[in-house]
Short mmCIF file of C-alpha atoms in Angstrom, two decimals:
data_model
loop_
_atom_site.label_atom_id
_atom_site.label_comp_id
_atom_site.label_asym_id
_atom_site.label_seq_id
_atom_site.Cartn_x
_atom_site.Cartn_y
_atom_site.Cartn_z
CA UNK A 2 -11.30 -85.11 -59.56
CA UNK A 3 -10.64 -84.24 -55.93
CA UNK A 4 -7.01 -84.72 -54.82
CA UNK A 5 -6.42 -87.55 -52.36
CA UNK A 6 -5.85 -86.29 -48.81
CA UNK A 7 -2.10 -86.93 -48.91
CA UNK A 8 -1.72 -86.39 -45.17
CA UNK A 9 -3.66 -89.64 -44.64
CA UNK A 10 -1.31 -91.69 -46.81
CA UNK A 11 2.25 -92.82 -46.16
CA UNK A 12 4.42 -90.99 -48.67
CA UNK A 13 7.24 -93.28 -49.73
CA UNK A 14 9.16 -91.00 -52.09
CA UNK A 15 8.97 -87.64 -53.83
CA UNK A 16 9.56 -88.46 -57.51
CA UNK A 17 9.82 -84.86 -58.66
CA UNK A 18 7.75 -83.02 -61.27
CA UNK A 19 4.81 -82.94 -58.85
CA UNK A 20 4.67 -86.76 -58.56
CA UNK A 21 4.72 -88.63 -55.26
CA UNK A 22 4.93 -92.36 -54.56
CA UNK A 23 2.78 -93.44 -51.62
CA UNK A 24 0.77 -96.27 -50.17
CA UNK A 25 -2.88 -96.54 -51.13
CA UNK A 26 -5.60 -95.67 -48.63
CA UNK A 27 -9.30 -96.71 -48.61
CA UNK A 28 -10.29 -93.39 -50.19
CA UNK A 29 -8.37 -94.44 -53.32
CA UNK A 30 -10.64 -97.42 -54.05
CA UNK A 31 -12.80 -96.01 -56.81
CA UNK A 32 -9.97 -94.02 -58.39
CA UNK A 33 -7.82 -97.17 -58.51
CA UNK A 34 -10.67 -99.24 -59.93
CA UNK A 35 -11.24 -96.66 -62.66
CA UNK A 36 -7.49 -96.42 -63.35
CA UNK A 37 -7.18 -100.17 -63.95
CA UNK A 38 -10.52 -100.54 -65.75
CA UNK A 39 -9.43 -97.97 -68.33
CA UNK A 40 -5.87 -99.16 -68.89
CA UNK A 41 -6.83 -102.84 -69.12
CA UNK A 42 -9.90 -102.26 -71.30
CA UNK A 43 -10.35 -104.73 -74.18
CA UNK A 44 -8.26 -103.85 -77.26
CA UNK A 45 -9.99 -101.58 -79.75
CA UNK A 46 -12.66 -100.38 -77.35
CA UNK A 47 -13.20 -97.67 -74.76
CA UNK A 48 -15.34 -99.98 -72.64
CA UNK A 49 -13.90 -100.24 -69.09
CA UNK A 50 -12.79 -103.67 -67.92
CA UNK A 51 -15.37 -104.49 -65.26
CA UNK A 52 -13.58 -107.65 -64.12
CA UNK A 53 -10.38 -105.76 -63.31
CA UNK A 54 -12.30 -102.99 -61.54
CA UNK A 55 -14.17 -105.51 -59.38
CA UNK A 56 -10.96 -107.38 -58.56
CA UNK A 57 -9.36 -104.08 -57.48
CA UNK A 58 -12.30 -103.29 -55.18
CA UNK A 59 -12.05 -106.78 -53.68
CA UNK A 60 -8.37 -106.28 -52.88
CA UNK A 61 -9.01 -102.84 -51.41
CA UNK A 62 -11.74 -104.23 -49.13
CA UNK A 63 -9.21 -105.85 -46.72
CA UNK A 64 -11.10 -109.14 -46.92
CA UNK A 65 -8.38 -111.03 -48.81
CA UNK A 66 -6.50 -113.36 -46.40
CA UNK A 67 -3.01 -112.05 -47.28
CA UNK A 68 -3.62 -108.55 -48.68
CA UNK A 69 -4.37 -105.13 -47.24
CA UNK A 70 -5.15 -101.75 -48.79
CA UNK A 71 -1.65 -100.44 -48.10
CA UNK A 72 -0.15 -103.23 -50.22
CA UNK A 73 -0.95 -101.07 -53.25
CA UNK A 74 1.61 -98.47 -54.25
CA UNK A 75 0.31 -95.48 -56.19
CA UNK A 76 1.98 -92.62 -57.98
CA UNK A 77 -0.10 -89.46 -57.66
CA UNK A 78 0.15 -86.27 -59.68
CA UNK A 79 -0.31 -83.75 -56.88
CA UNK A 80 -1.29 -81.08 -59.38
CA UNK A 81 -4.43 -82.93 -60.45
CA UNK A 82 -4.91 -85.47 -57.67
CA UNK A 83 -4.92 -88.27 -60.27
CA UNK A 84 -3.45 -91.72 -59.78
CA UNK A 85 -1.16 -92.09 -62.79
CA UNK A 86 0.58 -95.38 -61.97
CA UNK A 87 -0.01 -98.21 -59.52
CA UNK A 88 0.80 -101.80 -58.64
CA UNK A 89 0.58 -104.07 -55.61
CA UNK A 90 2.16 -106.96 -53.72
CA UNK A 91 0.16 -110.10 -52.87
CA UNK A 92 1.82 -112.63 -50.57
CA UNK A 93 1.60 -116.36 -51.21
CA UNK A 94 3.35 -119.53 -50.07
CA UNK A 95 4.66 -121.85 -52.75
CA UNK A 96 6.39 -125.21 -52.46
CA UNK A 97 9.45 -126.65 -54.21
CA UNK A 98 9.33 -130.42 -54.06
CA UNK A 99 7.20 -130.11 -50.93
CA UNK A 100 9.39 -127.47 -49.23
CA UNK A 101 7.43 -124.23 -48.55
CA UNK A 102 8.84 -120.79 -49.33
CA UNK A 103 7.36 -117.31 -49.29
CA UNK A 104 6.55 -115.56 -52.57
CA UNK A 105 5.70 -111.94 -53.23
CA UNK A 106 3.34 -111.49 -56.17
CA UNK A 107 3.49 -108.09 -57.91
CA UNK A 108 0.20 -107.57 -59.70
CA UNK A 109 -1.93 -104.99 -61.52
CA UNK A 110 1.03 -103.04 -62.91
CA UNK A 111 -0.37 -100.10 -64.89
CA UNK A 112 0.74 -96.58 -65.85
CA UNK A 113 -1.18 -94.01 -67.86
CA UNK A 114 0.38 -93.71 -71.35
CA UNK A 115 1.31 -90.04 -70.97
CA UNK A 116 3.32 -90.84 -67.80
CA UNK A 117 5.32 -93.77 -69.15
CA UNK A 118 9.11 -93.82 -69.67
CA UNK A 119 9.68 -91.88 -66.44
CA UNK A 120 10.82 -94.78 -64.24
CA UNK A 121 7.57 -94.89 -62.25
CA UNK A 122 7.22 -98.68 -62.39
CA UNK A 123 10.87 -99.17 -61.45
CA UNK A 124 10.45 -96.92 -58.42
CA UNK A 125 7.46 -98.97 -57.29
CA UNK A 126 9.24 -102.28 -57.88
CA UNK A 127 12.08 -101.08 -55.66
CA UNK A 128 9.50 -100.55 -52.90
CA UNK A 129 7.67 -103.86 -53.23
CA UNK A 130 10.94 -105.80 -53.49
CA UNK A 131 11.88 -104.20 -50.17
CA UNK A 132 8.48 -105.06 -48.69
CA UNK A 133 8.77 -108.64 -49.92
CA UNK A 134 12.22 -108.99 -48.34
CA UNK A 135 10.85 -107.62 -45.04
CA UNK A 136 8.20 -110.35 -45.13
CA UNK A 137 10.89 -113.00 -45.53
CA UNK A 138 9.76 -113.96 -49.04
CA UNK A 139 12.52 -115.72 -50.94
CA UNK A 140 11.06 -115.27 -54.42
CA UNK A 141 9.02 -112.72 -56.31
CA UNK A 142 6.81 -113.91 -59.16
CA UNK A 143 4.72 -112.15 -61.76
CA UNK A 144 2.72 -112.95 -64.88
CA UNK A 145 3.02 -110.41 -67.63
CA UNK A 146 3.84 -109.23 -71.11
CA UNK A 147 6.88 -110.64 -72.96
CA UNK A 148 10.35 -109.45 -71.94
CA UNK A 149 9.22 -106.47 -69.85
CA UNK A 150 9.93 -107.75 -66.33
CA UNK A 151 13.40 -109.00 -67.21
CA UNK A 152 14.61 -105.43 -66.69
CA UNK A 153 13.68 -105.72 -62.99
CA UNK A 154 15.67 -108.91 -62.39
CA UNK A 155 13.08 -111.51 -63.42
CA UNK A 156 13.48 -114.56 -65.64
CA UNK A 157 10.74 -116.57 -67.39
CA UNK A 158 11.14 -119.71 -65.40
CA UNK A 159 8.00 -121.73 -64.57
CA UNK A 160 5.25 -122.98 -66.87
CA UNK A 161 2.14 -120.78 -66.93
CA UNK A 162 -1.13 -121.96 -68.42
CA UNK A 163 -1.09 -124.27 -71.36
CA UNK A 164 -3.23 -127.33 -71.83
CA UNK A 165 -5.60 -128.72 -74.41
CA UNK A 166 -8.75 -127.63 -76.18
CA UNK A 167 -11.44 -128.89 -78.50
CA UNK A 168 -14.78 -127.99 -80.06
CA UNK A 169 -18.37 -128.77 -79.16
CA UNK A 170 -18.65 -131.26 -82.00
CA UNK A 171 -15.87 -133.34 -80.44
CA UNK A 172 -17.62 -133.76 -77.10
CA UNK A 173 -18.59 -137.41 -76.49
CA UNK A 174 -22.37 -137.90 -76.52
CA UNK A 175 -24.46 -140.12 -74.32
CA UNK A 176 -25.83 -143.19 -76.04
CA UNK A 177 -29.56 -143.42 -76.62
CA UNK A 178 -31.32 -144.15 -73.35
CA UNK A 179 -28.12 -143.63 -71.34
CA UNK A 180 -28.06 -141.27 -68.32
CA UNK A 181 -25.13 -139.43 -66.83
CA UNK A 182 -23.32 -141.66 -64.33
CA UNK A 183 -22.15 -138.59 -62.40
CA UNK A 184 -23.64 -135.20 -61.67
CA UNK A 185 -22.03 -131.83 -61.04
CA UNK A 186 -23.31 -129.26 -58.55
CA UNK A 187 -22.13 -125.96 -57.05
CA UNK A 188 -19.63 -126.31 -54.21
CA UNK A 189 -20.69 -125.20 -50.73
CA UNK A 190 -18.74 -124.26 -47.62
CA UNK A 191 -19.14 -127.84 -46.38
CA UNK A 192 -17.18 -129.03 -49.42
CA UNK A 193 -14.08 -126.95 -48.64
CA UNK A 194 -12.16 -129.70 -46.75
CA UNK A 195 -12.65 -132.10 -49.66
CA UNK A 196 -11.58 -129.52 -52.24
CA UNK A 197 -8.49 -128.61 -50.24
CA UNK A 198 -7.52 -132.26 -49.85
CA UNK A 199 -7.97 -133.06 -53.54
CA UNK A 200 -6.05 -129.95 -54.54
CA UNK A 201 -3.14 -130.88 -52.25
CA UNK A 202 -3.06 -134.42 -53.64
CA UNK A 203 -3.01 -133.03 -57.17
CA UNK A 204 -0.08 -130.72 -56.44
CA UNK A 205 2.08 -133.75 -55.69
CA UNK A 206 2.41 -134.19 -59.47
CA UNK A 207 4.34 -130.92 -59.70
CA UNK A 208 7.68 -129.50 -58.65
CA UNK A 209 6.32 -126.03 -57.81
CA UNK A 210 2.79 -125.32 -56.65
CA UNK A 211 0.88 -122.99 -54.32
CA UNK A 212 -0.21 -123.75 -50.78
CA UNK A 213 -3.81 -122.66 -50.31
CA UNK A 214 -4.98 -122.88 -46.71
CA UNK A 215 -8.53 -123.03 -45.36
CA UNK A 216 -8.85 -119.22 -45.28
CA UNK A 217 -7.80 -118.91 -48.92
CA UNK A 218 -10.18 -121.65 -50.02
CA UNK A 219 -13.05 -119.97 -48.17
CA UNK A 220 -12.17 -116.68 -49.85
CA UNK A 221 -12.07 -118.37 -53.27
CA UNK A 222 -15.52 -119.83 -52.75
CA UNK A 223 -17.28 -117.04 -50.85
CA UNK A 224 -15.15 -113.90 -50.80
CA UNK A 225 -14.73 -112.75 -54.38
CA UNK A 226 -17.33 -110.40 -55.83
CA UNK A 227 -19.58 -111.54 -58.63
CA UNK A 228 -17.88 -109.58 -61.43
CA UNK A 229 -14.27 -110.04 -60.31
CA UNK A 230 -11.96 -111.15 -63.07
CA UNK A 231 -10.21 -113.40 -60.54
CA UNK A 232 -13.39 -115.28 -59.58
CA UNK A 233 -13.97 -118.88 -60.59
CA UNK A 234 -16.97 -121.15 -60.31
CA UNK A 235 -16.27 -124.18 -58.14
CA UNK A 236 -18.19 -127.41 -58.65
CA UNK A 237 -18.39 -130.79 -56.93
CA UNK A 238 -18.55 -133.98 -58.98
CA UNK A 239 -20.58 -136.72 -57.33
CA UNK A 240 -22.17 -140.06 -58.06
CA UNK A 241 -25.88 -140.42 -58.75
CA UNK A 242 -26.18 -141.42 -55.09
CA UNK A 243 -24.61 -138.14 -53.97
CA UNK A 244 -21.11 -139.34 -53.04
CA UNK A 245 -18.48 -136.67 -53.88
CA UNK A 246 -15.69 -137.96 -56.08
CA UNK A 247 -13.95 -134.79 -57.30
CA UNK A 248 -14.06 -131.06 -57.95
CA UNK A 249 -13.94 -128.75 -60.93
CA UNK A 250 -13.19 -125.02 -61.26
CA UNK A 251 -14.05 -122.96 -64.33
CA UNK A 252 -14.64 -119.39 -65.43
CA UNK A 253 -17.83 -117.47 -64.64
CA UNK A 254 -18.08 -116.17 -68.21
CA UNK A 255 -16.67 -116.91 -71.64
CA UNK A 256 -13.13 -115.84 -72.43
CA UNK A 257 -12.41 -113.63 -75.38
CA UNK A 258 -13.25 -115.23 -78.73
CA UNK A 259 -15.92 -117.39 -77.11
CA UNK A 260 -13.73 -119.81 -75.18
CA UNK A 261 -15.07 -121.72 -72.18
CA UNK A 262 -12.13 -122.27 -69.79
CA UNK A 263 -11.53 -124.84 -67.05
CA UNK A 264 -8.76 -124.19 -64.53
CA UNK A 265 -8.83 -127.19 -62.16
CA UNK A 266 -10.10 -130.74 -62.26
CA UNK A 267 -9.21 -133.35 -59.63
CA UNK A 268 -10.61 -136.72 -58.56
CA UNK A 269 -10.31 -138.79 -55.43
CA UNK A 270 -7.70 -141.51 -55.47
CA UNK A 271 -9.20 -144.78 -56.63
CA UNK A 272 -11.80 -143.08 -58.86
CA UNK A 273 -11.57 -143.81 -62.60
CA UNK A 274 -10.71 -140.78 -64.74
CA UNK A 275 -12.05 -142.76 -67.71
CA UNK A 276 -15.45 -143.10 -66.04
CA UNK A 277 -15.84 -139.50 -64.86
CA UNK A 278 -14.20 -137.39 -67.58
CA UNK A 279 -16.91 -137.76 -70.28
CA UNK A 280 -19.49 -136.35 -67.83
CA UNK A 281 -17.17 -133.44 -67.05
CA UNK A 282 -16.64 -132.63 -70.72
CA UNK A 283 -20.37 -132.67 -71.42
CA UNK A 284 -21.01 -130.43 -68.41
CA UNK A 285 -18.40 -127.92 -69.60
CA UNK A 286 -20.00 -127.81 -73.04
CA UNK A 287 -23.48 -127.26 -71.62
CA UNK A 288 -22.21 -124.53 -69.28
CA UNK A 289 -20.37 -122.82 -72.13
CA UNK A 290 -23.53 -122.86 -74.23
CA UNK A 291 -25.48 -121.31 -71.35
CA UNK A 292 -22.85 -118.57 -70.98
CA UNK A 293 -22.93 -117.92 -74.71
CA UNK A 294 -26.71 -117.51 -74.68
CA UNK A 295 -26.54 -115.17 -71.68
CA UNK A 296 -23.74 -113.06 -73.19
CA UNK A 297 -25.18 -113.15 -76.73
CA UNK A 298 -22.00 -114.75 -78.06
CA UNK A 299 -21.09 -117.94 -79.88
CA UNK A 300 -19.30 -120.73 -78.03
CA UNK A 301 -16.09 -121.25 -79.98
CA UNK A 302 -14.07 -123.85 -78.06
CA UNK A 303 -13.63 -125.67 -74.76
CA UNK A 304 -10.26 -124.93 -73.14
CA UNK A 305 -8.68 -126.93 -70.31
CA UNK A 306 -5.88 -124.80 -68.82
CA UNK A 307 -4.52 -127.63 -66.67
CA UNK A 308 -0.88 -127.34 -67.68
CA UNK A 309 1.02 -129.24 -70.34
CA UNK A 310 0.39 -132.55 -68.53
CA UNK A 311 -2.72 -133.73 -66.69
CA UNK A 312 -4.44 -137.12 -66.19
CA UNK A 313 -7.44 -135.87 -68.17
CA UNK A 314 -5.42 -135.56 -71.36
CA UNK A 315 -4.71 -139.29 -71.42
CA UNK A 316 -8.43 -139.97 -71.33
CA UNK A 317 -9.77 -137.35 -73.75
CA UNK A 318 -7.31 -137.03 -76.63
CA UNK A 319 -10.05 -137.18 -79.28
CA UNK A 320 -12.22 -134.61 -77.47
CA UNK A 321 -9.23 -132.31 -76.84
CA UNK A 322 -6.97 -132.65 -79.89
CA UNK A 323 -5.42 -129.20 -79.82
CA UNK A 324 -2.34 -128.63 -77.67
CA UNK A 325 -2.13 -125.14 -76.15
CA UNK A 326 1.44 -124.03 -75.66
CA UNK A 327 2.15 -122.72 -72.15
CA UNK A 328 3.49 -119.26 -71.41
CA UNK A 329 5.82 -118.72 -68.42
CA UNK A 330 5.97 -117.13 -64.99
CA UNK A 331 8.62 -114.52 -64.36
CA UNK A 332 10.58 -115.33 -61.18
CA UNK A 333 13.11 -113.26 -59.24
CA UNK A 334 15.39 -114.89 -56.66
CA UNK A 335 17.38 -112.15 -54.92
CA UNK A 336 19.35 -114.52 -52.66
CA UNK A 337 20.13 -117.47 -54.91
CA UNK A 338 22.56 -119.22 -52.50
CA UNK A 339 19.95 -118.90 -49.75
CA UNK A 340 17.22 -120.41 -51.89
CA UNK A 341 19.38 -123.33 -53.08
CA UNK A 342 20.31 -124.02 -49.47
CA UNK A 343 16.62 -123.86 -48.51
CA UNK A 344 15.71 -126.59 -51.01
CA UNK A 345 18.79 -128.70 -50.26
CA UNK A 346 16.69 -131.65 -48.98
CA UNK A 347 15.15 -132.00 -52.47
CA UNK A 348 18.58 -131.92 -54.12
CA UNK A 349 19.95 -134.49 -51.68
CA UNK A 350 16.97 -136.75 -52.32
CA UNK A 351 17.61 -136.58 -56.06
CA UNK A 352 21.25 -137.51 -55.50
CA UNK A 353 20.33 -140.41 -53.23
CA UNK A 354 18.03 -141.89 -55.87
CA UNK A 355 20.52 -141.57 -58.71
CA UNK A 356 23.75 -143.07 -60.02
CA UNK A 357 25.56 -140.35 -58.04
CA UNK A 358 24.39 -141.53 -54.61
CA UNK A 359 26.94 -140.66 -51.94
CA UNK A 360 28.71 -138.12 -54.16
CA UNK A 361 31.55 -136.06 -52.67
CA UNK A 362 32.94 -133.03 -54.48
CA UNK A 363 32.23 -129.45 -55.47
CA UNK A 364 30.36 -127.80 -58.32
CA UNK A 365 31.26 -124.27 -59.36
CA UNK A 366 28.53 -122.67 -61.46
CA UNK A 367 29.44 -119.47 -63.31
CA UNK A 368 27.02 -116.71 -64.21
CA UNK A 369 30.01 -114.87 -65.70
CA UNK A 370 29.96 -111.88 -63.33
CA UNK A 371 29.31 -114.06 -60.28
CA UNK A 372 28.34 -117.62 -59.48
CA UNK A 373 27.66 -120.38 -56.98
CA UNK A 374 29.84 -122.98 -55.30
CA UNK A 375 28.07 -126.13 -54.09
CA UNK A 376 29.98 -128.54 -51.84
CA UNK A 377 28.83 -132.15 -51.40
CA UNK A 378 30.03 -134.67 -48.87
CA UNK A 379 28.83 -138.28 -49.10
CA UNK A 380 25.63 -137.20 -50.82
CA UNK A 381 24.83 -134.28 -48.51
CA UNK A 382 24.99 -130.62 -49.46
CA UNK A 383 27.41 -129.07 -46.97
CA UNK A 384 27.75 -125.57 -48.39
CA UNK A 385 26.17 -123.22 -50.91
CA UNK A 386 28.06 -119.99 -51.23
CA UNK A 387 28.65 -117.11 -53.62
CA UNK A 388 31.60 -117.61 -55.93
CA UNK A 389 33.24 -115.37 -58.51
CA UNK A 390 34.74 -116.85 -61.69
CA UNK A 391 38.30 -115.78 -62.54
CA UNK A 392 40.30 -115.97 -65.79
CA UNK A 393 42.23 -118.91 -64.34
CA UNK A 394 39.13 -120.59 -62.87
CA UNK A 395 35.97 -120.47 -65.01
CA UNK A 396 34.25 -123.13 -62.93
CA UNK A 397 32.60 -126.38 -63.94
CA UNK A 398 29.60 -124.97 -65.81
CA UNK A 399 28.20 -121.64 -66.95
CA UNK A 400 24.74 -120.10 -67.40
CA UNK A 401 24.43 -116.62 -68.93
CA UNK A 402 22.30 -113.92 -67.31
CA UNK A 403 19.51 -115.52 -65.22
CA UNK A 404 19.16 -118.74 -67.23
CA UNK A 405 20.25 -120.86 -64.25
CA UNK A 406 16.79 -120.19 -62.80
CA UNK A 407 15.30 -122.16 -65.69
CA UNK A 408 17.20 -125.29 -64.72
CA UNK A 409 16.76 -124.71 -60.98
CA UNK A 410 12.96 -124.61 -61.34
CA UNK A 411 12.78 -127.54 -63.75
CA UNK A 412 11.64 -125.44 -66.71
CA UNK A 413 14.40 -126.50 -69.11
CA UNK A 414 17.00 -129.26 -69.24
CA UNK A 415 20.71 -128.58 -69.39
CA UNK A 416 20.71 -129.80 -73.00
CA UNK A 417 17.89 -127.42 -73.94
CA UNK A 418 19.73 -124.46 -72.47
CA UNK A 419 22.97 -125.45 -74.18
CA UNK A 420 21.12 -125.62 -77.48
CA UNK A 421 19.53 -122.18 -76.98
CA UNK A 422 22.58 -120.40 -75.54
CA UNK A 423 26.05 -120.82 -77.04
CA UNK A 424 27.58 -119.52 -73.80
CA UNK A 425 25.85 -122.14 -71.62
CA UNK A 426 28.07 -125.17 -71.03
CA UNK A 427 29.10 -127.99 -68.71
CA UNK A 428 32.84 -128.56 -68.72
CA UNK A 429 33.11 -132.22 -67.70
CA UNK A 430 31.20 -135.47 -67.46
CA UNK A 431 31.03 -135.01 -63.68
CA UNK A 432 29.55 -131.52 -63.93
CA UNK A 433 27.04 -132.62 -66.56
CA UNK A 434 25.96 -135.65 -64.52
CA UNK A 435 25.58 -133.54 -61.37
CA UNK A 436 23.53 -130.82 -63.07
CA UNK A 437 21.26 -133.33 -64.78
CA UNK A 438 20.72 -135.20 -61.51
CA UNK A 439 20.22 -132.17 -59.28
CA UNK A 440 18.01 -130.22 -61.68
CA UNK A 441 15.84 -132.48 -63.84
CA UNK A 442 13.09 -131.05 -65.97
CA UNK A 443 9.80 -131.26 -64.09
CA UNK A 444 6.43 -129.65 -64.65
CA UNK A 445 4.99 -127.12 -62.23
CA UNK A 446 1.44 -125.82 -61.84
CA UNK A 447 0.95 -122.53 -60.02
CA UNK A 448 -2.51 -121.13 -59.21
CA UNK A 449 -2.07 -117.35 -59.31
#
């Protein structure tokens, strides 16, 4: 392998032992694709992961609306010219109760086995955390293996995936002589405004979701390469007369173990979910069977990864009897007082609609080594500031480590955290009532 022309790349740090940390350059594209394709290959096989390789090439192409080649960090062994570790930072905008905030998304974290346990990932996380702060992003978020990202200041905090599934035999059949009342066709560029509108209406069900603007929707529909692991098929649901009533997004191939997966399903307001959903389920089954025939596999199940709650589940309990437990996003909030202050309008709205309307007082929340002090005046949040617990003042409530993020982002209730952690507590009726009012449990749905 020919060494990368280092002079062309921005060297970020000399890591010693012949290793340098630098930004990626266009000449790295194929080496990066091969790096990821090998490390993320399916378990028990040496077959490269084509979907990951294609996704890497897409990101390196500079066609993604919020990503550029230099948003990859790479660790290079200058002795061999090999890329031995790499990751990247993808910028998104999320919302909390309708309030936007910037998010930095570390992705594609991978180190060759023989170079692990040398702090290479930590060195790269230090860089992308700095980049994310420079971009004004208040949160960093990553999906990943259990526990690992906790060591970089992340907490598993927002629901990821989850949903319901069923088998082909449970799909409702058309009655003899009956025809489908709706039809499903590929989405076109002309459908983008409708899809964006329906998506935005659907996100109103959730506390945290992703803002996807026109450029991102166009990229989703037209910009991803055919084999990219991040690509989805987008479909429009319409009446027999051709009137669009909803959209559907699903995988472009079967998942492992023969699963056909659906990621999004939304309908216009005023359209009956009961009327449309049977057509959707039959379409998903037929598409899964076509994929299975093409891939020489057997269709095992139909999976709807729509989160733990979705209107569809109320309509199709018999067709989707199996509940799929959600995983969780890792979130990092480096400036917690700043973020709480940013979402203060949501907290004030919750107070105003509760038994604590017009509340005046303070809430001291301990994280044991540090904490937060929230000051309320007649129902308005007047101050959010760092606070340090003392032996003589332990505050009004306590959350060990980063568990406060779980209640802040609606992932767990106060009672659930108290049950799981003996050192989580609320010290008075007032503190308990405030915490339960300000931070209720609420589902989120984040499109990565």
